[in-house]
PDB file of C-alpha atoms and ligand atoms in Angstrom:
ATOM      1  CA  MET A 243       0.000   0.000   0.000  1.00  0.00           C
ATOM      2  CA  VAL A 244       1.694   3.174  -1.131  1.00  0.00           C
ATOM      3  CA  HIS A 245       0.772   6.521   0.310  1.00  0.00           C
ATOM      4  CA  GLY A 246       0.962   8.743  -2.764  1.00  0.00           C
ATOM      5  CA  GLU A 247       3.019   8.131  -5.868  1.00  0.00           C
ATOM      6  CA  LEU A 248       6.145   5.939  -5.963  1.00  0.00           C
ATOM      7  CA  LYS A 249       8.976   6.599  -8.416  1.00  0.00           C
ATOM      8  CA  ILE A 250      11.955   4.235  -8.493  1.00  0.00           C
ATOM      9  CA  TYR A 251      15.298   5.259 -10.027  1.00  0.00           C
ATOM     10  CA  PRO A 252      18.242   2.988 -10.923  1.00  0.00           C
ATOM     11  CA  ASP A 253      20.644   4.557  -8.408  1.00  0.00           C
ATOM     12  CA  ALA A 254      21.182   7.519  -6.073  1.00  0.00           C
ATOM     13  CA  LYS A 255      22.741   9.628  -8.829  1.00  0.00           C
ATOM     14  CA  GLU A 256      19.733   9.275 -11.131  1.00  0.00           C
ATOM     15  CA  LEU A 257      17.453   9.868  -8.153  1.00  0.00           C
ATOM     16  CA  SER A 258      19.281  13.133  -7.420  1.00  0.00           C
ATOM     17  CA  VAL A 259      19.006  14.332 -11.027  1.00  0.00           C
ATOM     18  CA  ALA A 260      15.302  13.485 -11.160  1.00  0.00           C
ATOM     19  CA  ALA A 261      14.689  15.115  -7.770  1.00  0.00           C
ATOM     20  CA  ALA A 262      16.429  18.352  -8.834  1.00  0.00           C
ATOM     21  CA  GLU A 263      14.328  18.430 -11.987  1.00  0.00           C
ATOM     22  CA  ARG A 264      11.122  17.763 -10.055  1.00  0.00           C
ATOM     23  CA  ILE A 265      11.850  20.357  -7.366  1.00  0.00           C
ATOM     24  CA  ALA A 266      12.778  22.979  -9.972  1.00  0.00           C
ATOM     25  CA  ALA A 267       9.589  22.285 -11.936  1.00  0.00           C
ATOM     26  CA  SER A 268       7.446  22.493  -8.787  1.00  0.00           C
ATOM     27  CA  LEU A 269       9.084  25.743  -7.690  1.00  0.00           C
ATOM     28  CA  GLN A 270       8.662  27.297 -11.107  1.00  0.00           C
ATOM     29  CA  ALA A 271       4.975  26.322 -11.152  1.00  0.00           C
ATOM     30  CA  MET A 272       4.505  27.798  -7.680  1.00  0.00           C
ATOM     31  CA  LEU A 273       6.274  31.013  -8.630  1.00  0.00           C
ATOM     32  CA  GLN A 274       3.757  31.383 -11.461  1.00  0.00           C
ATOM     33  CA  GLU A 275       0.923  31.178  -8.951  1.00  0.00           C
ATOM     34  CA  LYS A 276       2.268  32.873  -5.831  1.00  0.00           C
ATOM     35  CA  GLU A 277       4.470  35.828  -4.956  1.00  0.00           C
ATOM     36  CA  ASN A 278       6.421  34.103  -2.139  1.00  0.00           C
ATOM     37  CA  PRO A 279       6.121  30.305  -2.086  1.00  0.00           C
ATOM     38  CA  THR A 280       7.524  28.397   0.892  1.00  0.00           C
ATOM     39  CA  LEU A 281      10.007  25.524   0.628  1.00  0.00           C
ATOM     40  CA  ALA A 282      11.012  23.352   3.590  1.00  0.00           C
ATOM     41  CA  LEU A 283      14.316  21.526   3.122  1.00  0.00           C
ATOM     42  CA  THR A 284      15.246  18.207   4.645  1.00  0.00           C
ATOM     43  CA  GLY A 285      18.566  17.459   6.285  1.00  0.00           C
ATOM     44  CA  GLY A 286      20.699  14.323   6.223  1.00  0.00           C
ATOM     45  CA  LYS A 287      23.047  13.140   3.491  1.00  0.00           C
ATOM     46  CA  THR A 288      20.654  12.075   0.706  1.00  0.00           C
ATOM     47  CA  PRO A 289      19.569  15.572  -0.389  1.00  0.00           C
ATOM     48  CA  GLU A 290      23.093  17.054  -0.546  1.00  0.00           C
ATOM     49  CA  ALA A 291      23.654  16.000  -4.171  1.00  0.00           C
ATOM     50  CA  VAL A 292      20.202  17.365  -5.054  1.00  0.00           C
ATOM     51  CA  TYR A 293      21.014  20.708  -3.430  1.00  0.00           C
ATOM     52  CA  GLU A 294      24.373  20.819  -5.256  1.00  0.00           C
ATOM     53  CA  LEU A 295      22.505  20.371  -8.574  1.00  0.00           C
ATOM     54  CA  LEU A 296      19.923  23.045  -7.678  1.00  0.00           C
ATOM     55  CA  GLY A 297      22.733  25.424  -6.729  1.00  0.00           C
ATOM     56  CA  SER A 298      24.369  24.962 -10.144  1.00  0.00           C
ATOM     57  CA  SER A 299      23.454  25.780 -13.731  1.00  0.00           C
ATOM     58  CA  PRO A 300      20.799  25.680 -15.057  1.00  0.00           C
ATOM     59  CA  TYR A 301      18.649  25.686 -11.893  1.00  0.00           C
ATOM     60  CA  VAL A 302      20.541  28.343  -9.945  1.00  0.00           C
ATOM     61  CA  ASP A 303      19.626  30.921 -12.616  1.00  0.00           C
ATOM     62  CA  LEU A 304      16.346  29.395 -13.765  1.00  0.00           C
ATOM     63  CA  ILE A 305      14.478  29.838 -10.501  1.00  0.00           C
ATOM     64  CA  ASP A 306      13.631  33.205  -8.919  1.00  0.00           C
ATOM     65  CA  TRP A 307      14.978  31.962  -5.567  1.00  0.00           C
ATOM     66  CA  LYS A 308      14.880  35.352  -3.854  1.00  0.00           C
ATOM     67  CA  ARG A 309      11.079  35.269  -3.903  1.00  0.00           C
ATOM     68  CA  LEU A 310      10.970  32.068  -1.861  1.00  0.00           C
ATOM     69  CA  HIS A 311      10.878  31.623   1.871  1.00  0.00           C
ATOM     70  CA  ILE A 312      13.159  28.675   2.669  1.00  0.00           C
ATOM     71  CA  LEU A 313      12.800  26.745   5.921  1.00  0.00           C
ATOM     72  CA  VAL A 314      14.168  23.467   7.309  1.00  0.00           C
ATOM     73  CA  GLY A 315      12.066  20.572   8.557  1.00  0.00           C
ATOM     74  CA  ASP A 316      14.418  19.730  11.394  1.00  0.00           C
ATOM     75  CA  GLU A 317      17.771  20.545  12.919  1.00  0.00           C
ATOM     76  CA  ARG A 318      20.310  19.090  15.262  1.00  0.00           C
ATOM     77  CA  SER A 319      21.069  21.029  18.449  1.00  0.00           C
ATOM     78  CA  VAL A 320      24.345  22.333  17.086  1.00  0.00           C
ATOM     79  CA  PRO A 321      25.525  25.719  15.781  1.00  0.00           C
ATOM     80  CA  ALA A 322      25.047  26.443  12.061  1.00  0.00           C
ATOM     81  CA  ASP A 323      28.793  26.056  11.412  1.00  0.00           C
ATOM     82  CA  SER A 324      28.823  22.532  12.842  1.00  0.00           C
ATOM     83  CA  PRO A 325      29.415  19.782  10.249  1.00  0.00           C
ATOM     84  CA  ASP A 326      26.265  18.176  11.696  1.00  0.00           C
ATOM     85  CA  SER A 327      24.013  21.161  11.020  1.00  0.00           C
ATOM     86  CA  ASN A 328      21.268  20.586   8.432  1.00  0.00           C
ATOM     87  CA  PHE A 329      21.111  24.294   7.699  1.00  0.00           C
ATOM     88  CA  GLY A 330      24.903  24.346   7.398  1.00  0.00           C
ATOM     89  CA  MET A 331      24.777  21.522   4.834  1.00  0.00           C
ATOM     90  CA  ALA A 332      22.042  23.326   2.879  1.00  0.00           C
ATOM     91  CA  TRP A 333      24.021  26.584   3.083  1.00  0.00           C
ATOM     92  CA  ARG A 334      27.202  25.036   1.713  1.00  0.00           C
ATOM     93  CA  SER A 335      25.487  23.042  -1.052  1.00  0.00           C
ATOM     94  CA  LEU A 336      22.736  25.479  -2.127  1.00  0.00           C
ATOM     95  CA  LEU A 337      21.711  28.518  -0.087  1.00  0.00           C
ATOM     96  CA  SER A 338      25.065  30.328  -0.231  1.00  0.00           C
ATOM     97  CA  LYS A 339      24.797  30.343  -4.048  1.00  0.00           C
ATOM     98  CA  LEU A 340      21.338  31.919  -4.222  1.00  0.00           C
ATOM     99  CA  ARG A 341      22.074  35.495  -3.103  1.00  0.00           C
ATOM    100  CA  MET A 342      18.809  35.446  -1.175  1.00  0.00           C
ATOM    101  CA  PRO A 343      17.733  38.130   1.304  1.00  0.00           C
ATOM    102  CA  HIS A 344      18.596  36.687   4.713  1.00  0.00           C
ATOM    103  CA  ASN A 345      15.080  37.392   6.003  1.00  0.00           C
ATOM    104  CA  ARG A 346      13.848  34.737   3.602  1.00  0.00           C
ATOM    105  CA  LEU A 347      16.128  32.040   5.022  1.00  0.00           C
ATOM    106  CA  HIS A 348      14.553  30.615   8.167  1.00  0.00           C
ATOM    107  CA  ARG A 349      17.105  28.749  10.245  1.00  0.00           C
ATOM    108  CA  MET A 350      16.247  26.709  13.338  1.00  0.00           C
ATOM    109  CA  ARG A 351      18.518  28.075  16.078  1.00  0.00           C
ATOM    110  CA  GLY A 352      20.388  24.852  16.864  1.00  0.00           C
ATOM    111  CA  GLU A 353      22.787  26.748  19.120  1.00  0.00           C
ATOM    112  CA  LEU A 354      19.957  27.406  21.610  1.00  0.00           C
ATOM    113  CA  ASP A 355      18.155  25.119  24.043  1.00  0.00           C
ATOM    114  CA  ALA A 356      15.990  22.912  21.763  1.00  0.00           C
ATOM    115  CA  GLU A 357      12.689  23.867  23.394  1.00  0.00           C
ATOM    116  CA  GLN A 358      13.538  27.557  23.124  1.00  0.00           C
ATOM    117  CA  ALA A 359      14.582  27.066  19.488  1.00  0.00           C
ATOM    118  CA  ALA A 360      11.311  25.221  18.778  1.00  0.00           C
ATOM    119  CA  LEU A 361       9.223  28.043  20.280  1.00  0.00           C
ATOM    120  CA  LEU A 362      11.159  30.674  18.323  1.00  0.00           C
ATOM    121  CA  TYR A 363      10.690  28.710  15.102  1.00  0.00           C
ATOM    122  CA  GLU A 364       6.955  28.407  15.695  1.00  0.00           C
ATOM    123  CA  GLN A 365       6.843  32.189  16.103  1.00  0.00           C
ATOM    124  CA  ASP A 366       8.833  32.600  12.881  1.00  0.00           C
ATOM    125  CA  ILE A 367       6.400  30.327  11.012  1.00  0.00           C
ATOM    126  CA  GLN A 368       3.372  32.101  12.479  1.00  0.00           C
ATOM    127  CA  LYS A 369       4.766  35.437  11.252  1.00  0.00           C
ATOM    128  CA  LEU A 370       4.924  33.890   7.772  1.00  0.00           C
ATOM    129  CA  PHE A 371       1.390  32.532   8.111  1.00  0.00           C
ATOM    130  CA  PRO A 372      -0.589  35.027  10.233  1.00  0.00           C
ATOM    131  CA  GLY A 373      -4.160  34.038  11.122  1.00  0.00           C
ATOM    132  CA  PRO A 374      -5.890  30.830  12.182  1.00  0.00           C
ATOM    133  CA  GLY A 375      -5.340  27.355  10.796  1.00  0.00           C
ATOM    134  CA  VAL A 376      -2.240  25.237  10.321  1.00  0.00           C
ATOM    135  CA  PRO A 377       0.360  26.826   8.022  1.00  0.00           C
ATOM    136  CA  SER A 378       0.554  25.124   4.635  1.00  0.00           C
ATOM    137  CA  PHE A 379       3.983  25.012   3.025  1.00  0.00           C
ATOM    138  CA  ASP A 380       4.051  24.839  -0.739  1.00  0.00           C
ATOM    139  CA  LEU A 381       6.783  22.229  -1.022  1.00  0.00           C
ATOM    140  CA  VAL A 382       8.292  20.033   1.701  1.00  0.00           C
ATOM    141  CA  LEU A 383      11.296  17.777   1.121  1.00  0.00           C
ATOM    142  CA  LEU A 384      11.718  14.844   3.485  1.00  0.00           C
ATOM    143  CA  GLY A 385      14.139  11.992   4.034  1.00  0.00           C
ATOM    144  CA  MET A 386      13.595   8.787   5.960  1.00  0.00           C
ATOM    145  CA  GLY A 387      15.953   7.124   8.400  1.00  0.00           C
ATOM    146  CA  ALA A 388      16.652   3.377   8.319  1.00  0.00           C
ATOM    147  CA  ASP A 389      14.494   3.201  11.475  1.00  0.00           C
ATOM    148  CA  GLY A 390      11.574   4.905   9.707  1.00  0.00           C
ATOM    149  CA  HIS A 391      12.044   8.322  11.315  1.00  0.00           C
ATOM    150  CA  VAL A 392      11.136  11.449   9.416  1.00  0.00           C
ATOM    151  CA  ALA A 393      12.536  14.902  10.163  1.00  0.00           C
ATOM    152  CA  SER A 394      13.545  14.412  13.816  1.00  0.00           C
ATOM    153  CA  LEU A 395      10.443  12.427  14.742  1.00  0.00           C
ATOM    154  CA  PHE A 396      11.822   9.070  15.839  1.00  0.00           C
ATOM    155  CA  PRO A 397      10.051   5.764  16.552  1.00  0.00           C
ATOM    156  CA  GLY A 398       9.612   5.308  20.311  1.00  0.00           C
ATOM    157  CA  THR A 399       9.704   9.035  21.078  1.00  0.00           C
ATOM    158  CA  GLU A 400       6.757  11.216  22.015  1.00  0.00           C
ATOM    159  CA  TRP A 401       6.012  14.761  21.005  1.00  0.00           C
ATOM    160  CA  ASP A 402       3.063  17.140  21.180  1.00  0.00           C
ATOM    161  CA  GLU A 403       1.167  17.023  17.886  1.00  0.00           C
ATOM    162  CA  GLU A 404      -0.731  20.150  18.933  1.00  0.00           C
ATOM    163  CA  ARG A 405       2.516  22.021  18.287  1.00  0.00           C
ATOM    164  CA  LEU A 406       4.023  23.017  14.959  1.00  0.00           C
ATOM    165  CA  VAL A 407       7.668  22.610  16.034  1.00  0.00           C
ATOM    166  CA  VAL A 408       8.983  20.530  18.940  1.00  0.00           C
ATOM    167  CA  ALA A 409      12.151  19.554  20.714  1.00  0.00           C
ATOM    168  CA  ASN A 410      12.953  15.850  20.545  1.00  0.00           C
ATOM    169  CA  ARG A 411      15.841  13.462  21.131  1.00  0.00           C
ATOM    170  CA  VAL A 412      17.588  10.766  19.123  1.00  0.00           C
ATOM    171  CA  PRO A 413      16.756   7.573  21.072  1.00  0.00           C
ATOM    172  CA  SER A 414      20.074   5.857  20.360  1.00  0.00           C
ATOM    173  CA  THR A 415      22.302   8.752  21.440  1.00  0.00           C
ATOM    174  CA  GLY A 416      20.105  11.108  23.476  1.00  0.00           C
ATOM    175  CA  ALA A 417      21.198  13.904  21.126  1.00  0.00           C
ATOM    176  CA  SER A 418      18.830  16.852  21.135  1.00  0.00           C
ATOM    177  CA  ARG A 419      16.876  17.807  18.008  1.00  0.00           C
ATOM    178  CA  ILE A 420      14.326  20.360  16.814  1.00  0.00           C
ATOM    179  CA  SER A 421      11.614  19.184  14.406  1.00  0.00           C
ATOM    180  CA  MET A 422       8.475  20.214  12.610  1.00  0.00           C
ATOM    181  CA  THR A 423       5.563  18.000  13.680  1.00  0.00           C
ATOM    182  CA  LEU A 424       3.523  15.625  11.514  1.00  0.00           C
ATOM    183  CA  ARG A 425       0.603  18.032  11.762  1.00  0.00           C
ATOM    184  CA  LEU A 426       2.620  20.846  10.214  1.00  0.00           C
ATOM    185  CA  LEU A 427       4.328  18.653   7.619  1.00  0.00           C
ATOM    186  CA  ASN A 428       1.051  17.007   6.581  1.00  0.00           C
ATOM    187  CA  HIS A 429      -0.521  20.358   5.749  1.00  0.00           C
ATOM    188  CA  ALA A 430       1.899  20.950   2.885  1.00  0.00           C
ATOM    189  CA  GLU A 431       0.610  21.281  -0.663  1.00  0.00           C
ATOM    190  CA  GLU A 432       3.338  18.977  -1.976  1.00  0.00           C
ATOM    191  CA  ILE A 433       5.642  16.541  -0.170  1.00  0.00           C
ATOM    192  CA  LEU A 434       8.601  14.804  -1.790  1.00  0.00           C
ATOM    193  CA  PHE A 435      10.336  11.954   0.059  1.00  0.00           C
ATOM    194  CA  LEU A 436      13.905  11.308  -1.140  1.00  0.00           C
ATOM    195  CA  VAL A 437      15.083   7.825  -0.052  1.00  0.00           C
ATOM    196  CA  ALA A 438      18.216   6.039  -1.243  1.00  0.00           C
ATOM    197  CA  GLY A 439      20.342   3.076  -0.251  1.00  0.00           C
ATOM    198  CA  PRO A 440      19.881  -0.528   0.891  1.00  0.00           C
ATOM    199  CA  LYS A 441      19.733   0.407   4.577  1.00  0.00           C
ATOM    200  CA  LYS A 442      16.320   1.997   3.964  1.00  0.00           C
ATOM    201  CA  ALA A 443      14.787  -1.058   2.212  1.00  0.00           C
ATOM    202  CA  GLU A 444      13.223  -2.695   5.267  1.00  0.00           C
ATOM    203  CA  ALA A 445      11.630   0.470   6.625  1.00  0.00           C
ATOM    204  CA  LEU A 446      10.482   1.536   3.160  1.00  0.00           C
ATOM    205  CA  ALA A 447       8.690  -1.783   2.565  1.00  0.00           C
ATOM    206  CA  ASP A 448       7.049  -1.513   5.997  1.00  0.00           C
ATOM    207  CA  VAL A 449       5.956   2.081   5.460  1.00  0.00           C
ATOM    208  CA  LEU A 450       4.664   1.595   1.923  1.00  0.00           C
ATOM    209  CA  GLU A 451       3.166  -1.884   2.147  1.00  0.00           C
ATOM    210  CA  ASN A 452       2.159  -2.561   5.753  1.00  0.00           C
ATOM    211  CA  PRO A 453      -1.225  -0.916   6.391  1.00  0.00           C
ATOM    212  CA  GLY A 454      -0.654  -1.190  10.138  1.00  0.00           C
ATOM    213  CA  CYS A 455       2.759   0.488  10.035  1.00  0.00           C
ATOM    214  CA  THR A 456       3.058   3.105  12.769  1.00  0.00           C
ATOM    215  CA  LEU A 457       6.553   4.355  11.938  1.00  0.00           C
ATOM    216  CA  PRO A 458       6.707   8.157  11.804  1.00  0.00           C
ATOM    217  CA  ALA A 459       7.426   8.098   8.044  1.00  0.00           C
ATOM    218  CA  ALA A 460       4.169   6.150   7.532  1.00  0.00           C
ATOM    219  CA  ARG A 461       2.306   8.952   9.315  1.00  0.00           C
ATOM    220  CA  ILE A 462       3.220  11.413   6.584  1.00  0.00           C
ATOM    221  CA  GLN A 463      -0.181  11.485   4.900  1.00  0.00           C
ATOM    222  CA  PRO A 464      -0.925  14.895   3.430  1.00  0.00           C
ATOM    223  CA  VAL A 465      -4.235  16.392   4.583  1.00  0.00           C
ATOM    224  CA  LYS A 466      -4.901  17.899   1.158  1.00  0.00           C
ATOM    225  CA  GLY A 467      -1.632  17.933  -0.766  1.00  0.00           C
ATOM    226  CA  ASN A 468       0.140  15.315  -2.796  1.00  0.00           C
ATOM    227  CA  LEU A 469       2.958  12.987  -1.788  1.00  0.00           C
ATOM    228  CA  THR A 470       5.626  11.479  -4.008  1.00  0.00           C
ATOM    229  CA  TRP A 471       8.226   8.944  -2.913  1.00  0.00           C
ATOM    230  CA  MET A 472      11.360   9.252  -5.029  1.00  0.00           C
ATOM    231  CA  VAL A 473      13.531   6.260  -4.199  1.00  0.00           C
ATOM    232  CA  ASP A 474      16.429   4.361  -5.711  1.00  0.00           C
ATOM    233  CA  ARG A 475      16.340   0.684  -6.589  1.00  0.00           C
ATOM    234  CA  ALA A 476      18.413  -0.306  -3.560  1.00  0.00           C
ATOM    235  CA  ALA A 477      15.893   1.274  -1.175  1.00  0.00           C
ATOM    236  CA  ALA A 478      13.030  -0.323  -3.135  1.00  0.00           C
ATOM    237  CA  ALA A 479      14.605  -3.814  -3.070  1.00  0.00           C
ATOM    238  CA  LEU A 480      12.068  -5.307  -0.621  1.00  0.00           C
ATOM    239  CA  LEU A 481       8.955  -3.830  -2.207  1.00  0.00           C
ATOM    240  CA  ARG A 482       6.596  -6.306  -3.809  1.00  0.00           C
ATOM    241  CA  LYS A 483       7.395  -6.332  -7.522  1.00  0.00           C
ATOM    242  CA  GLY A 484       5.308  -4.051  -9.638  1.00  0.00           C
ATOM    243  CA  VAL A 485       4.105  -1.902  -6.779  1.00  0.00           C
TER     244      VAL A 485
HETATM  245  C1  6PG B 668      18.308  14.652   9.741  1.00  0.00           C
HETATM  246  C2  6PG B 668      17.202  14.558   8.746  1.00  0.00           C
HETATM  247  C3  6PG B 668      16.641  13.188   8.797  1.00  0.00           C
HETATM  248  C4  6PG B 668      17.060  12.532   7.508  1.00  0.00           C
HETATM  249  C5  6PG B 668      17.041  11.044   7.632  1.00  0.00           C
HETATM  250  C6  6PG B 668      17.702  10.412   6.409  1.00  0.00           C
HETATM  251  O1  6PG B 668      18.366  15.613  10.499  1.00  0.00           O
HETATM  252  O2  6PG B 668      19.151  13.754   9.670  1.00  0.00           O
HETATM  253  O3  6PG B 668      16.372  15.516   8.598  1.00  0.00           O
HETATM  254  O4  6PG B 668      15.267  13.098   8.969  1.00  0.00           O
HETATM  255  O5  6PG B 668      16.210  12.952   6.454  1.00  0.00           O
HETATM  256  O6  6PG B 668      17.783  10.696   8.797  1.00  0.00           O
HETATM  257  O7  6PG B 668      19.029  10.831   6.411  1.00  0.00           O
HETATM  258  P1  6PG B 668      20.050  10.400   5.243  1.00  0.00           P
HETATM  259  O8  6PG B 668      19.618  11.131   4.030  1.00  0.00           O
HETATM  260  O9  6PG B 668      21.399  10.865   5.759  1.00  0.00           O
HETATM  261  O10 6PG B 668      19.953   8.907   5.109  1.00  0.00           O
END
């Protein structure tokens, strides 16, 4: 059972090329419709090659980046210049090449106490989306951990789904994280999951084919938007053929 559309690519390189093309096309379509679309980036290693492509020709000049508001779905509790920072990775691979006004780059303050950073980020988001209702991002990029986590929402952890952004911890290390909640992520207009590598195969099969799966990645089910899983063949290895 697949939530949304599933696209399988031969390897991580082809996945990255296809993802850059898809993201660029979505952003261009949104920029036709809206003055300031919102894009939430994912962290981790998988998207880095995609961001490098988007920060290079032709995409770097093709898209009117300065009109976007760019956010991150989650962050580690580290300063932006830490090699572990998601924003730092996005800055090096993409954001530093876009000459964007800094008030359109929305960084989670990983250098602060995670709960304080989460509250500040909620305030930042609410300034972007004044008024009632759950903010709806135009495009959200997500990755999935081998354990089925999404953003920094890990299996076996608890968080307040009434919130938009929460502090959480990595169960295996106790490391502190800041993360958008499922409620916020699921209100996006468009969600793209980027999943590559054999380590993800077991969780991906569980999420996409086990109706009773309760892993956080399985709980990404857009309220009104669309969801596309862009995966490589290694991550798709345990899916029933012809899914
Ligand atoms: C993070 C991410 C996280 C990531 C998955 C997959 O902070 O690490 O936001 O949710 O998307 O862990 O990470 P990889 O792409 O490195 O496998």
